[in-house]
Amino acid sequence: MTWNAATVRASNWTAAPAVPEPSVALMGLLGLGMLLKRRRA
């Protein structure tokens, strides 16, 4: 990383993979559980 009075520039950054929010994952798991429960009943 280089520092200048006007700009900050970082080199050699890699893009991180997209990670869903925990609430989205939780809602997906709850929905899947409800579907499985409905099929068994």
PDB file of C-alpha atoms in Angstrom, residues 27-41:
ATOM      1  CA  MET A  27     -34.254 -17.963   5.998  1.00  0.00           C
ATOM      2  CA  GLY A  28     -33.238 -20.435   3.294  1.00  0.00           C
ATOM      3  CA  LEU A  29     -32.586 -23.173   5.850  1.00  0.00           C
ATOM      4  CA  LEU A  30     -35.886 -22.482   7.609  1.00  0.00           C
ATOM      5  CA  GLY A  31     -37.745 -22.613   4.305  1.00  0.00           C
ATOM      6  CA  LEU A  32     -36.088 -25.890   3.383  1.00  0.00           C
ATOM      7  CA  GLY A  33     -36.990 -27.338   6.777  1.00  0.00           C
ATOM      8  CA  MET A  34     -40.610 -26.268   6.367  1.00  0.00           C
ATOM      9  CA  LEU A  35     -40.775 -27.932   2.940  1.00  0.00           C
ATOM     10  CA  LEU A  36     -39.379 -31.181   4.314  1.00  0.00           C
ATOM     11  CA  LYS A  37     -41.787 -31.058   7.250  1.00  0.00           C
ATOM     12  CA  ARG A  38     -44.723 -30.471   4.890  1.00  0.00           C
ATOM     13  CA  ARG A  39     -43.788 -33.467   2.728  1.00  0.00           C
ATOM     14  CA  ARG A  40     -43.658 -35.801   5.712  1.00  0.00           C
ATOM     15  CA  ALA A  41     -47.025 -34.712   7.115  1.00  0.00           C
TER      16      ALA A  41
END
